[in-house]
CSV table of C-alpha atoms in Angstrom, one decimal:
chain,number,residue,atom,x,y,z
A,220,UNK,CA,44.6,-38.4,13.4
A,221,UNK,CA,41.5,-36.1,13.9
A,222,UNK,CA,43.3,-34.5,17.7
A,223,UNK,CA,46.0,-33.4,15.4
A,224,UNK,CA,44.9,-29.8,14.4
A,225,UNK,CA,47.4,-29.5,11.2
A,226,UNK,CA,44.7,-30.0,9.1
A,227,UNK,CA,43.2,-26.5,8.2
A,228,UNK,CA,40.6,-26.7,5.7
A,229,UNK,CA,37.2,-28.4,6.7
A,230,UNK,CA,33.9,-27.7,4.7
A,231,UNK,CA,31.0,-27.3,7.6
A,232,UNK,CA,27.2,-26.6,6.8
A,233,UNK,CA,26.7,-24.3,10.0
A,234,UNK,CA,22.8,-23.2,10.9
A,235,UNK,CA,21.5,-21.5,13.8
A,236,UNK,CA,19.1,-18.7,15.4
A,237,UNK,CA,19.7,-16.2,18.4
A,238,UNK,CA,16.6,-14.7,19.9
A,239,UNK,CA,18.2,-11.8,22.1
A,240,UNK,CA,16.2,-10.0,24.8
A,241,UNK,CA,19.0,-9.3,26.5
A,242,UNK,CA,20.3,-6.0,28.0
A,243,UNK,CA,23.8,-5.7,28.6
A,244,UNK,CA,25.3,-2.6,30.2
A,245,UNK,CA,28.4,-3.8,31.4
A,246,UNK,CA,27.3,-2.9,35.3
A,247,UNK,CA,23.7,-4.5,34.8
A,248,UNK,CA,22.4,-6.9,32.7
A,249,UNK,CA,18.7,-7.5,32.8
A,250,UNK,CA,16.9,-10.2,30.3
A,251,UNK,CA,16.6,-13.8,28.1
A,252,UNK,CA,18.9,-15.1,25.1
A,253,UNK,CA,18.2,-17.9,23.7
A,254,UNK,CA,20.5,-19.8,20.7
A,255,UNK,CA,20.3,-23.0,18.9
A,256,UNK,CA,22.6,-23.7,16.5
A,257,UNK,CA,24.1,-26.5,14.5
A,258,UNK,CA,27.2,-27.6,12.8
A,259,UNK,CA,27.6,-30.3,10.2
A,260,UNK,CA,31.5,-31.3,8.8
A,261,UNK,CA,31.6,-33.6,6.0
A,262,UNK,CA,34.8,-35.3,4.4
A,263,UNK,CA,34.6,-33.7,1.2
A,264,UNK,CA,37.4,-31.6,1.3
A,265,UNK,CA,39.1,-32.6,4.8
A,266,UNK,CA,39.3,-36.9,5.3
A,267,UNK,CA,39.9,-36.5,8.8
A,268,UNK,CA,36.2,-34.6,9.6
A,269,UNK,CA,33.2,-36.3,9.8
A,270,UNK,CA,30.7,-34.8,12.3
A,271,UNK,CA,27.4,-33.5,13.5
A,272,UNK,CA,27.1,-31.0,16.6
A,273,UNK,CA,24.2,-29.4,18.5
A,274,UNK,CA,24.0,-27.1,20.8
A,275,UNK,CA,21.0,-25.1,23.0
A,276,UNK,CA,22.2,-22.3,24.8
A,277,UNK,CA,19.6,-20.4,27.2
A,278,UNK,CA,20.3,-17.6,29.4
A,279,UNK,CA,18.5,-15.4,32.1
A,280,UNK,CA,19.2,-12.3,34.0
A,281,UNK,CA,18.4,-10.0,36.3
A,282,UNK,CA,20.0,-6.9,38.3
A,283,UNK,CA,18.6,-7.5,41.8
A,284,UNK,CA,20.4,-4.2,43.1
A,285,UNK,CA,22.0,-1.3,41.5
A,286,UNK,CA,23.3,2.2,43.1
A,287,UNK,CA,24.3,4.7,41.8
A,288,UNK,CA,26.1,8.7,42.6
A,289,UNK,CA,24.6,11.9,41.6
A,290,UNK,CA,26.5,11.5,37.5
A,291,UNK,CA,24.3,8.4,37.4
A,292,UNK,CA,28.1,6.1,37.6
A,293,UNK,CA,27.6,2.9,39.1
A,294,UNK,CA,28.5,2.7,42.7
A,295,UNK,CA,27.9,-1.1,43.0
A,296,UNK,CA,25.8,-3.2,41.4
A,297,UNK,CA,24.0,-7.5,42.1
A,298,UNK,CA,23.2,-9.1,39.1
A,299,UNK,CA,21.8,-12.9,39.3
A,300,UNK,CA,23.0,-14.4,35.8
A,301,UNK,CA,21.9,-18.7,35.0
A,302,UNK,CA,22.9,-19.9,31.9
A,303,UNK,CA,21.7,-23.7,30.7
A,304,UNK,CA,23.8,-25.6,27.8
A,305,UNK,CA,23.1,-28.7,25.9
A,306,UNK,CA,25.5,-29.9,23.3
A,307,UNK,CA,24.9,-33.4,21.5
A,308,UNK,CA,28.6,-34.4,19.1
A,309,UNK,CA,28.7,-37.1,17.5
A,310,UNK,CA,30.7,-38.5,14.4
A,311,UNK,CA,33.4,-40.7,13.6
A,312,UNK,CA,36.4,-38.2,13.1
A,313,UNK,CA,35.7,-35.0,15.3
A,314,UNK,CA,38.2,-32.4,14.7
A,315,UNK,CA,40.4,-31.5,18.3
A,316,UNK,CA,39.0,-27.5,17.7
A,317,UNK,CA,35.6,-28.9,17.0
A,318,UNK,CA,35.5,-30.9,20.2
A,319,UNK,CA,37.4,-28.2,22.6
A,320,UNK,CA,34.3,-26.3,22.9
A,321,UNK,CA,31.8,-28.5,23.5
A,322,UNK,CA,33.8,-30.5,26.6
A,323,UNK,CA,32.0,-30.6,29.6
A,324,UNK,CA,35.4,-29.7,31.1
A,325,UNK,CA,35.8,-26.4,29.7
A,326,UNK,CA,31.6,-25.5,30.0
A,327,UNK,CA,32.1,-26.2,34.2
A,328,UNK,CA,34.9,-23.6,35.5
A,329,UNK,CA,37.6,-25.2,36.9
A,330,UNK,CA,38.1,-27.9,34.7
A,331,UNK,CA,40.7,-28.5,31.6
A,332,UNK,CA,39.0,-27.9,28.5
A,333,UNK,CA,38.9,-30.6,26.4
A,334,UNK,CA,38.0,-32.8,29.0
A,335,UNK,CA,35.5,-35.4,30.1
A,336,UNK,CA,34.7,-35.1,26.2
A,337,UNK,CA,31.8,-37.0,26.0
A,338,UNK,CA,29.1,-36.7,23.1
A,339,UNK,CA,26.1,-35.3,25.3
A,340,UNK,CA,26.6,-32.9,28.0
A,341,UNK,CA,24.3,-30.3,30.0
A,342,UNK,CA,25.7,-27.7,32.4
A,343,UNK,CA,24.3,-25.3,34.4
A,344,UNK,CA,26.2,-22.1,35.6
A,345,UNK,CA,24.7,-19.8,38.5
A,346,UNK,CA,26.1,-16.9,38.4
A,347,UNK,CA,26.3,-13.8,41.4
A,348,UNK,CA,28.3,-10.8,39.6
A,349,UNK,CA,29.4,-7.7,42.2
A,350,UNK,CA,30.4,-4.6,40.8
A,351,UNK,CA,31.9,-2.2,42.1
A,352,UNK,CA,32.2,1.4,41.0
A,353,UNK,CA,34.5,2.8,37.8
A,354,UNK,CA,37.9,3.6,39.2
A,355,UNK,CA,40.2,6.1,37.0
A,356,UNK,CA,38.6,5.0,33.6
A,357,UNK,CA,35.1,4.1,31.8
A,358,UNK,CA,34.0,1.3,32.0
A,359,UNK,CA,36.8,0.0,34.3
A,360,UNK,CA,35.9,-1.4,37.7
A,361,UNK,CA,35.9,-4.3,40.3
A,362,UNK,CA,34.1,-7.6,39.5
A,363,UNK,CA,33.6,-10.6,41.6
A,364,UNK,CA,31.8,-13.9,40.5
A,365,UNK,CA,30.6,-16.2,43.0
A,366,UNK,CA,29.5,-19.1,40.8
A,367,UNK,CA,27.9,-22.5,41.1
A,368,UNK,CA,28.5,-24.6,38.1
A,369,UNK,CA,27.2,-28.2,37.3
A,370,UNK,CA,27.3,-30.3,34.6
A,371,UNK,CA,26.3,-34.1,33.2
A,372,UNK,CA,28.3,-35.3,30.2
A,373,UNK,CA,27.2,-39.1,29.1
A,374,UNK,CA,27.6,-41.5,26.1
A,375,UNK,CA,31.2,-42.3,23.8
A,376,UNK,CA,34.1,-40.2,24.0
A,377,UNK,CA,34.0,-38.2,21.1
A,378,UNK,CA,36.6,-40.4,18.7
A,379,UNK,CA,36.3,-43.4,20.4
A,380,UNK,CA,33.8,-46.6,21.2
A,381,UNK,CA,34.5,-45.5,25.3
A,382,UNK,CA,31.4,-44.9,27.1
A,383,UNK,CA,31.4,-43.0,30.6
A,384,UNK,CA,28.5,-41.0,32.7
A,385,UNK,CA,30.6,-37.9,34.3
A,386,UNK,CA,28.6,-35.5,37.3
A,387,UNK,CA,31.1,-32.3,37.7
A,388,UNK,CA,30.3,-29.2,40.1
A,389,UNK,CA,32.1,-26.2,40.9
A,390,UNK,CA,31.8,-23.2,43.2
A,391,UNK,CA,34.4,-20.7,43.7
A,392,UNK,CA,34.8,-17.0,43.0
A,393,UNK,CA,36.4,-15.4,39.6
């Protein structure tokens, strides 16, 4: 049974490339990242994997406001953060941790992961990240996401000859 995750050894042939022009400081995060990578499992070693996954991950960024007190802390901070995923899995036994991360259900927040599993999915998460300022320690402070997620998953369930077209969307705050 490929959901069953007892099974601990699996050969994979994994390739991929990150372009990062990304700047990350925690309180602002300004930039581009781009990643494709792939994943191949063959049977060779484990009888119970047999798949091919893809994925293209792209994200943009931009602080749109940042202030600051006189020792240069942040005060608050708007950052505007839009990432876009496409995942194509396909085989005839996909491993349960192979699948997990590629659900459409897990990529669009408020979903259980592992869900609306299809083999092709694209999401879209808009992202609006306030920060407030550092309270008693670096690099600790108050965050809220207001998000808009949506996501398309279409094809076969991954392990099975069921084909379904799924539209999820999400708002809400983290």
């Amino acid at each position: 049974d490929v959901s069953d995750d007892k099974k601990a050894f699996l050969n994979t042939l994994y390739v991929g490339i990150i372009f990062d022009r990304m700047n990350d400081t925690i309180v602002t995060t300004d930039g581009f990242l781009g990643e494709f990578k792939y994943q191949y499992g063959s049977s060779f070693i484990n009888k119970d994997a047999l798949f091919g996954s893809a994925t293209l991950n792209l994200v943009a960024s931009k602080t749109l406001y940042q202030k600051t007190n006189e020792d240069n802390e942040n005060r608050y901070s708007v950052v505007l953060i839009d990432r876009f995923n496409y995942n194509s899995t396909d085989g005839t036994k996909v491993p349960a941790f192979i699948s997990r991360p590629v659900s459409l259900g897990r990529k669009v927040r408020g979903f259980v992961t592992n869900s609306y599993n299809t083999d092709r999915s694209v999401v879209n998460n808009l992202e609006l990240r306030l920060t407030g300022p550092q309270l008693f320690f670096n690099n600790v402070f108050p965050r809220i996401n207001l998000f808009f997620d949506l996501g398309y998953g279409w094809g076969n369930y991954i392990n099975s000859n069921i084909t379904d077209d799924n539209m999820l969307s999400s708002v809400g705050a983290q």
